[in-house]
mmCIF file of C-alpha atoms and ligand atoms in Angstrom:
data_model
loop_
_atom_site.group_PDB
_atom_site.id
_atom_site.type_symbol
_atom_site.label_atom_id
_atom_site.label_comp_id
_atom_site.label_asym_id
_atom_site.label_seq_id
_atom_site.Cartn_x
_atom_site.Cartn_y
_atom_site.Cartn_z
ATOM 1 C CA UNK A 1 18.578 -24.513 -8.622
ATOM 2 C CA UNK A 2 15.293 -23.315 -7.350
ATOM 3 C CA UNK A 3 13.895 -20.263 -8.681
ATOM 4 C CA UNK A 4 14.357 -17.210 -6.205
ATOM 5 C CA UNK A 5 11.154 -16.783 -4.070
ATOM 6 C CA UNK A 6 8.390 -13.768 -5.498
ATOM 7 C CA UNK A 7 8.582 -10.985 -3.424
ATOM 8 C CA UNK A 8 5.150 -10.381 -1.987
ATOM 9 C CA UNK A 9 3.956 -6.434 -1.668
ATOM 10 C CA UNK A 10 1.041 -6.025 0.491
ATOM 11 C CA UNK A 11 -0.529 -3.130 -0.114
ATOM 12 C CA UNK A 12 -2.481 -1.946 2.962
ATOM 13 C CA UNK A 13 -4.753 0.803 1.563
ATOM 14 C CA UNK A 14 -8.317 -0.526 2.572
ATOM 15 C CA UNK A 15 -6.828 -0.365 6.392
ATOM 16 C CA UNK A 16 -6.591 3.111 5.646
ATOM 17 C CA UNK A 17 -10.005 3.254 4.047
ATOM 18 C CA UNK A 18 -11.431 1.892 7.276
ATOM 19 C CA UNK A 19 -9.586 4.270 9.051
ATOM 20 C CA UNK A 20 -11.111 7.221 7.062
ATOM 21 C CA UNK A 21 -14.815 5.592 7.262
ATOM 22 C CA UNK A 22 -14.533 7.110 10.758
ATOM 23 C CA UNK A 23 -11.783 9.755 10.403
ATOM 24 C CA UNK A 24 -10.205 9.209 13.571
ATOM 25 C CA UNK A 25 -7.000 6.553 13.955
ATOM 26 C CA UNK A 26 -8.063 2.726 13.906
ATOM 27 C CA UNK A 27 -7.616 0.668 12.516
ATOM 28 C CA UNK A 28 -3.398 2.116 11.676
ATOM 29 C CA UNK A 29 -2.421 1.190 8.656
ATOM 30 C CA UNK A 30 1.468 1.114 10.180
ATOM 31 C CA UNK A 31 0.178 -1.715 12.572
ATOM 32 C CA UNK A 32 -0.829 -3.437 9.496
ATOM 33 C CA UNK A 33 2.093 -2.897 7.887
ATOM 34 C CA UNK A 34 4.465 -4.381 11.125
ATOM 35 C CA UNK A 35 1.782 -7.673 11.218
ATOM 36 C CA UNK A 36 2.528 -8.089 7.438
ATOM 37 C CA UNK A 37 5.971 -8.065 7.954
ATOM 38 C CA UNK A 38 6.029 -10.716 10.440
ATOM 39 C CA UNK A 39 3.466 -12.895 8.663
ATOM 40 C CA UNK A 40 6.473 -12.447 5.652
ATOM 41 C CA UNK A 41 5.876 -9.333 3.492
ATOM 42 C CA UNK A 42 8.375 -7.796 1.755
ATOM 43 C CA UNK A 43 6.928 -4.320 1.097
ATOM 44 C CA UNK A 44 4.474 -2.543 1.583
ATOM 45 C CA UNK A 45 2.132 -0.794 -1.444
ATOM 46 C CA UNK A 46 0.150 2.115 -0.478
ATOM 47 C CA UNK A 47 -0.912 4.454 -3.194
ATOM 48 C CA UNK A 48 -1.315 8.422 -2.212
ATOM 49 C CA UNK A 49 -4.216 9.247 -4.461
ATOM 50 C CA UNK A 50 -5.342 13.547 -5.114
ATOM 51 C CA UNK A 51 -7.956 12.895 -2.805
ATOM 52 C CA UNK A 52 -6.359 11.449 0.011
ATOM 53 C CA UNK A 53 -9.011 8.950 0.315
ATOM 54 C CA UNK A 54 -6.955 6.426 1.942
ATOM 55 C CA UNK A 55 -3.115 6.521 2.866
ATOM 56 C CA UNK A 56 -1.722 10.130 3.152
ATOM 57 C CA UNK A 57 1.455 12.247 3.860
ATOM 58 C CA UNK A 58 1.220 11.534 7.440
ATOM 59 C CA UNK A 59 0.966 7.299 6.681
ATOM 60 C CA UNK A 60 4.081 7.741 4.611
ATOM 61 C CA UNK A 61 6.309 9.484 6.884
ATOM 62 C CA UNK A 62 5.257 7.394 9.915
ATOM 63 C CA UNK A 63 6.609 4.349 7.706
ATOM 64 C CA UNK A 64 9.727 5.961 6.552
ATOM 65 C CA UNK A 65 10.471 6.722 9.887
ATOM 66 C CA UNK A 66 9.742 3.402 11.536
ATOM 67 C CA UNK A 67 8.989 0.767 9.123
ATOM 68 C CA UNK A 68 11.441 -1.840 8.814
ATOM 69 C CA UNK A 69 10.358 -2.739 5.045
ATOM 70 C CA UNK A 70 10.889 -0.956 1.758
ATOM 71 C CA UNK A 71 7.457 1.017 0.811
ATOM 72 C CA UNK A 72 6.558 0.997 -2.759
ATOM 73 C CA UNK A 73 4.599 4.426 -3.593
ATOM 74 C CA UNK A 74 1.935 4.035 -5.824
ATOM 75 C CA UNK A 75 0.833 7.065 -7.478
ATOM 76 C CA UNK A 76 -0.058 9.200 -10.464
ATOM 77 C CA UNK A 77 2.557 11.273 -12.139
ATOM 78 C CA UNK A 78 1.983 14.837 -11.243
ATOM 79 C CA UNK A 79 3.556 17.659 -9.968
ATOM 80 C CA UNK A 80 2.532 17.642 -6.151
ATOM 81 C CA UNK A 81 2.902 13.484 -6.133
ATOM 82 C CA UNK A 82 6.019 13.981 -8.025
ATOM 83 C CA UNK A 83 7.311 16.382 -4.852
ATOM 84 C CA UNK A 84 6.049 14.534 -2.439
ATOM 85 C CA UNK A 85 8.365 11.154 -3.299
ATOM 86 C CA UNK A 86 11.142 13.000 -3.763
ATOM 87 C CA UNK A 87 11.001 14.132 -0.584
ATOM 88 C CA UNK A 88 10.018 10.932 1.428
ATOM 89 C CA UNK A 89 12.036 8.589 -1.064
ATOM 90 C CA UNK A 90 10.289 5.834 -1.037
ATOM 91 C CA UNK A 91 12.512 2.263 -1.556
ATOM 92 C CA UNK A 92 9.909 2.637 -5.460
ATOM 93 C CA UNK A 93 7.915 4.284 -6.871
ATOM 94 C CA UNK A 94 5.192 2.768 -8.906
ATOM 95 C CA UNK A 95 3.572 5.202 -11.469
ATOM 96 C CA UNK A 96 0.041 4.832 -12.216
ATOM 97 C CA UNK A 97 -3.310 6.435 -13.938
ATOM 98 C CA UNK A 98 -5.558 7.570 -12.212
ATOM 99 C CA UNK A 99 -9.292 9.031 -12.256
ATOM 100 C CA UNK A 100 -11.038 11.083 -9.905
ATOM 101 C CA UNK A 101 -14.150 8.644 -9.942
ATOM 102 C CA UNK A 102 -13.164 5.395 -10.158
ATOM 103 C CA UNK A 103 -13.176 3.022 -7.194
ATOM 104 C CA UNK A 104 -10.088 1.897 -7.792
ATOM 105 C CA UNK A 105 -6.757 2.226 -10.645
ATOM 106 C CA UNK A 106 -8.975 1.123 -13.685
ATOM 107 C CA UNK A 107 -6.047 0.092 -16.234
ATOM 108 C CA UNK A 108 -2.536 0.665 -17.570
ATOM 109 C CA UNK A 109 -0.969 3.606 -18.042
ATOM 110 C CA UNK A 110 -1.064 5.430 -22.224
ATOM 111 C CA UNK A 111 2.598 6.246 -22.576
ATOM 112 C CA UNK A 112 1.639 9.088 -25.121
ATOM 113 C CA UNK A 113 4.131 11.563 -26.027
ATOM 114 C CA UNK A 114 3.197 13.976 -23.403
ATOM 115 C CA UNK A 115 3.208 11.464 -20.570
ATOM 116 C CA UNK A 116 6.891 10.322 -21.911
ATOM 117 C CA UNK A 117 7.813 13.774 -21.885
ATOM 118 C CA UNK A 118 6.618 14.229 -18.343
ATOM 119 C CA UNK A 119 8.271 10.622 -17.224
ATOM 120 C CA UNK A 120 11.638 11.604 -18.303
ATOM 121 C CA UNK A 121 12.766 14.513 -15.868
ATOM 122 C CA UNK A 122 10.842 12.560 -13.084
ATOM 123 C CA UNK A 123 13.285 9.029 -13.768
ATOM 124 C CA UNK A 124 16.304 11.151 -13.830
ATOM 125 C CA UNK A 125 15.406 12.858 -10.294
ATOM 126 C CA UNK A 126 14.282 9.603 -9.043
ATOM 127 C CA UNK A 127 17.766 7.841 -9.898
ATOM 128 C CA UNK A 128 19.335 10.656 -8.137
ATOM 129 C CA UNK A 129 17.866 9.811 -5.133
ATOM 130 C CA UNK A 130 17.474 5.766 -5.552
ATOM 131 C CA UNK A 131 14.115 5.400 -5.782
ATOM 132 C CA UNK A 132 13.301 2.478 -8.628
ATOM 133 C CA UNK A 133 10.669 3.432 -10.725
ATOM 134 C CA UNK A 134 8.155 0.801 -12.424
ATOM 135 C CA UNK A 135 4.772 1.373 -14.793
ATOM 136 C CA UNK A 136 2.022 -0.033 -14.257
ATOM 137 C CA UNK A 137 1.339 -1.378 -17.779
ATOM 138 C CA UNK A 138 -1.854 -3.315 -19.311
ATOM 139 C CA UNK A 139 -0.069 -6.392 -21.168
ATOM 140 C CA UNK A 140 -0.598 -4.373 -24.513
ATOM 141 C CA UNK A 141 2.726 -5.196 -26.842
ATOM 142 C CA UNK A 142 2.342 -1.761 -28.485
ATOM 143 C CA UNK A 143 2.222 0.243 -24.818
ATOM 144 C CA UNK A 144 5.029 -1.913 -23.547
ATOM 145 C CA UNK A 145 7.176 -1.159 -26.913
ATOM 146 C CA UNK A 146 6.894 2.580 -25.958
ATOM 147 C CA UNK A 147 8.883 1.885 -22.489
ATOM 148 C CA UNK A 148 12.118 4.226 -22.043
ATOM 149 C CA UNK A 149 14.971 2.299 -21.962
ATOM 150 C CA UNK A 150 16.389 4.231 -19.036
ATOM 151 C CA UNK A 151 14.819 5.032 -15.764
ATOM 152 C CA UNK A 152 12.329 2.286 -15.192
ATOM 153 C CA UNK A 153 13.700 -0.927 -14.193
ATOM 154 C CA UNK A 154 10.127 -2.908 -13.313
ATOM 155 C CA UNK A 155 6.602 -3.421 -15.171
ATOM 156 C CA UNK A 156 3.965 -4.123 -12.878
ATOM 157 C CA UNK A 157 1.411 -6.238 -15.280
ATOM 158 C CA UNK A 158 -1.854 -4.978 -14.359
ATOM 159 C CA UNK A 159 -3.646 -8.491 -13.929
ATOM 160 C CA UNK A 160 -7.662 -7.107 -13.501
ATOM 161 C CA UNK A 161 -8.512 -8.532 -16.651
ATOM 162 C CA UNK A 162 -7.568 -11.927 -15.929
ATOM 163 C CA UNK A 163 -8.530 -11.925 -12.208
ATOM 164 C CA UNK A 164 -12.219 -11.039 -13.724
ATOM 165 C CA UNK A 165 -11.957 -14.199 -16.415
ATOM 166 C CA UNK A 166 -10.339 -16.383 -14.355
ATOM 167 C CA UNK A 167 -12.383 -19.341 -13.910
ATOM 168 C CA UNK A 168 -13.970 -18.432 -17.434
ATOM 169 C CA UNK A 169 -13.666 -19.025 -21.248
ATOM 170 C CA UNK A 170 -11.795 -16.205 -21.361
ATOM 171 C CA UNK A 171 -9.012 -17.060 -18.748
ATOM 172 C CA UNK A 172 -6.460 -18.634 -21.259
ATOM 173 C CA UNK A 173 -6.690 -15.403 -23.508
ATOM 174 C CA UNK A 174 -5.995 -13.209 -20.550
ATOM 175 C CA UNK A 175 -3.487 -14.888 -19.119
ATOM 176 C CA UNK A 176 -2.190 -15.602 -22.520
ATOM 177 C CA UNK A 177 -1.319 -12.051 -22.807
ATOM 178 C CA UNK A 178 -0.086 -11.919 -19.525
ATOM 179 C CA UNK A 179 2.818 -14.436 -20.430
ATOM 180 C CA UNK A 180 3.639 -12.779 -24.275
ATOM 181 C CA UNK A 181 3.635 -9.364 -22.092
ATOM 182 C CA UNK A 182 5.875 -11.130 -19.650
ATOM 183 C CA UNK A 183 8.505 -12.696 -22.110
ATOM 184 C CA UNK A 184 8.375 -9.218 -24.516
ATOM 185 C CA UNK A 185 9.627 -7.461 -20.899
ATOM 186 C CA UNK A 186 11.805 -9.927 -20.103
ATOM 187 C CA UNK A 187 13.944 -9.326 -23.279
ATOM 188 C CA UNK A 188 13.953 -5.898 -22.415
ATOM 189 C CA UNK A 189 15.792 -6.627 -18.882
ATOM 190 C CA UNK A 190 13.084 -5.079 -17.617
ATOM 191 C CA UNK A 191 12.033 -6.702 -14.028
ATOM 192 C CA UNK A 192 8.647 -8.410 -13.958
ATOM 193 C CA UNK A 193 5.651 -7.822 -11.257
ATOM 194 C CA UNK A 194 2.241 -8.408 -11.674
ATOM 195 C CA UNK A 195 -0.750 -6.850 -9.356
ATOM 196 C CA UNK A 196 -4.755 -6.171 -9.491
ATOM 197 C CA UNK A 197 -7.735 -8.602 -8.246
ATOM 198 C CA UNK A 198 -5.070 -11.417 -7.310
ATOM 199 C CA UNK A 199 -6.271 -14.109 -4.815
ATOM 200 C CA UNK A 200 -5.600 -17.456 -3.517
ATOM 201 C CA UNK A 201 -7.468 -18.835 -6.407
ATOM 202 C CA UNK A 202 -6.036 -17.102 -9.320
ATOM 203 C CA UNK A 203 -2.411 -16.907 -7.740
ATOM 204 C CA UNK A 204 -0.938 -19.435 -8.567
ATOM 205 C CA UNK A 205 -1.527 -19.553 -12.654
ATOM 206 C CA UNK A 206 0.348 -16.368 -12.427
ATOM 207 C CA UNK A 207 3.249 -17.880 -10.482
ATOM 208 C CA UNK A 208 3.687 -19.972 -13.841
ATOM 209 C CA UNK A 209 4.832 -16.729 -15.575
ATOM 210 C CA UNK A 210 8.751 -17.303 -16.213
ATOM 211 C CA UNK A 211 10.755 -14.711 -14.476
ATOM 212 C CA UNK A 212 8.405 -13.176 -12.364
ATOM 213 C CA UNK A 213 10.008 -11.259 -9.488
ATOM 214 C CA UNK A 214 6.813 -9.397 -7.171
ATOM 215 C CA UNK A 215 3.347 -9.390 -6.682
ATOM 216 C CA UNK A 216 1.550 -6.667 -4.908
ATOM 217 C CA UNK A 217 -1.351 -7.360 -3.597
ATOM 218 C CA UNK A 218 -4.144 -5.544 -1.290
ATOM 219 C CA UNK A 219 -7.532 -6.436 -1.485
ATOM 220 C CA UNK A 220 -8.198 -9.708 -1.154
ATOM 221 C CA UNK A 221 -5.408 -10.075 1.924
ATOM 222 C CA UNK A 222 -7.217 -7.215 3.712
ATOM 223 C CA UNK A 223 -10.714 -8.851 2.807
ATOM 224 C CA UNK A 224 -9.780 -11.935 4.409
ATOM 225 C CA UNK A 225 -7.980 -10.452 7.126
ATOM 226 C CA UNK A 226 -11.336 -9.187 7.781
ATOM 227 C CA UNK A 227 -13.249 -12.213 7.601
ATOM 228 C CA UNK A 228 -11.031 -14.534 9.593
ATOM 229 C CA UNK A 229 -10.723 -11.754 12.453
ATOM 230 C CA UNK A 230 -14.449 -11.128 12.791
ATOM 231 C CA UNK A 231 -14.748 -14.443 14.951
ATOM 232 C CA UNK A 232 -12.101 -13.787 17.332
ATOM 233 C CA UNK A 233 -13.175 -9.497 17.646
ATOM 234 C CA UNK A 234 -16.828 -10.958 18.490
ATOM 235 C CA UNK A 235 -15.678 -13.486 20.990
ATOM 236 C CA UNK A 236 -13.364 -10.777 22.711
ATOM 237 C CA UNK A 237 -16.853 -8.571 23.462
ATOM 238 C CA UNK A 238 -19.060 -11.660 23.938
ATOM 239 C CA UNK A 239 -16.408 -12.409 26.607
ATOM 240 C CA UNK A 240 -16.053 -9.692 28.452
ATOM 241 C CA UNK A 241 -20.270 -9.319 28.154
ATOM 242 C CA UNK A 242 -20.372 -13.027 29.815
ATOM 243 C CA UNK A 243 -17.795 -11.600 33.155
ATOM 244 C CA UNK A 244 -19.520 -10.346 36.369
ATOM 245 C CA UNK A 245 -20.582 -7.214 36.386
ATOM 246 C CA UNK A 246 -19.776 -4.995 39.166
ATOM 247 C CA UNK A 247 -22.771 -3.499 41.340
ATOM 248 C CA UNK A 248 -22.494 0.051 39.618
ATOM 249 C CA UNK A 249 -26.326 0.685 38.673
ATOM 250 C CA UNK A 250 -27.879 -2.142 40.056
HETATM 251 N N1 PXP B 1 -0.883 -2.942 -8.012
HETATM 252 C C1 PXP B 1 -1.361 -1.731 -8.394
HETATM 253 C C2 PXP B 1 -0.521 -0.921 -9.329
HETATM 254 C C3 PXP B 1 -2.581 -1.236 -7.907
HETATM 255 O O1 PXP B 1 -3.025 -0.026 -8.288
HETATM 256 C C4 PXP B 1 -3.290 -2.015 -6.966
HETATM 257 C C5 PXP B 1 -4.555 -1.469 -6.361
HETATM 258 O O2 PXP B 1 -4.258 -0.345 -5.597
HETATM 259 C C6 PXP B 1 -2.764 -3.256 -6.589
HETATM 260 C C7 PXP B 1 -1.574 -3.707 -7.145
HETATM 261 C C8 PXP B 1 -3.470 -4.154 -5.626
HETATM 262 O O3 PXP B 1 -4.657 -4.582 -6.200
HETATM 263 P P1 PXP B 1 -5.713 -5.391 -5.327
HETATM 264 O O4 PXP B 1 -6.126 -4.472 -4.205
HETATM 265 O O5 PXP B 1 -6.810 -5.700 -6.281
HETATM 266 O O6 PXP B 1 -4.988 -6.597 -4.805
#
């Protein structure tokens, strides 16, 4: 029997980026979301960060209230991101670190004691209102040992490191780890994903991982949505430019 189809997350945050560059509404990151869903998405990944530099409150409610696919809420685990799932229940929630300064999530989570301690009253709330939670995990055997066993039901394998090596020496080793990181979760039942700096190119090595369920991806979809569209934007002015013009002014 053929293995069931990965569920592709698109994760539409650099629409929202744009959006901010000019702090009005274009381009709408919900438009991006219903053109993903026709092209064949199955979620859609936005992550709510402190500083609201990209999606917001106002993106997620618009796609709770009319978005026909299940959103997957990346975020950091604190209070006011904490409150703010709960109350827009989001199909999952996907917990990750995050630092005021960096461009974008820089690595796994550190499930120290205090974060574990902080994790557990969050998972119980979250499976009272069916939202799934998954970690965002560097493939580090000694992080992933400190998993709960209840309350999370997905790792998301952060996959930076090997999108940076891929195409080097170093690809094997990352991906490598990727795959030992993979079979240590699946023994766990734990459900696999795997996100960060995938492409075209580096894709499908990770589709070899057995048992992989999801990928979320964001960047380079929204990067070549960019580059593909720029010929067919132009052309739409140049058009218009080449149509009579009408006496005004002349
Ligand atoms: N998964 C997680 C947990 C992320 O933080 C990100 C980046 O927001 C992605 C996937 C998507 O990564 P990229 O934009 O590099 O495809």
């Amino acid at each position: 029997m053929a293995p069931f189809p990965v569920r592709l997350g698109v994760n539409i945050d650099h629409v929202a980026t744009l959006r901010q560059a000019r702090g009005e509404f274009d381009p709408d990151p919900l438009a991006a979301a219903h053109l993903a869903r026709l092209a064949g998405a199955d979620q859609i990944v936005l992550h709510v960060r402190e500083d609201r530099r990209h999606a917001n409150e106002t993106d997620l409610r618009r796609f709770r209230e009319t978005a026909t696919l299940p959103v997957n809420l990346e975020m950091a685990l604190t209070d006011e991101m904490a409150a703010l799932a709960l109350s827009f229940l989001p199909e999952r929630v996907t917990l990750v670190p995050e630092k005021r300064n960096e461009r974008t999530t820089e690595g796994g989570l550190v499930l120290s004691p205090d974060y574990l301690k902080a994790l557990a009253p969050f998972s119980e709330r979250c499976a009272e209102k069916g939202i799934r939670l998954s970690l965002f995990m560097d493939p580090d055997p000694e992080m992933l040992e400190r998993i709960p066993s209840f309350g999370v039901d997905q790792v998301e394998l952060h996959t930076g490191p090997y999108a940076r090596a891929f195409g080097t020496s170093r690809e094997g080793e990352e991906f490598a780890r990727l795959s030992a990181a993979g079979a240590m979760l699946s023994r766990r039942d734990l459900v696999l994903a795997a996100g960060h700096g995938l492409n075209l190119f580096n894709l499908p090595r990770i589709l070899g991982l057995p048992k992989l369920a999801e990928v979320n991806i964001g960047h380079s979809i929204i990067a070549r949505a960019v580059l593909f569209g720029i010929r067919e934007a132009v052309s739409e002015v140049r058009s218009l430019l080449l149509a009579p013009r009408g006496g005004e002014g002349l």
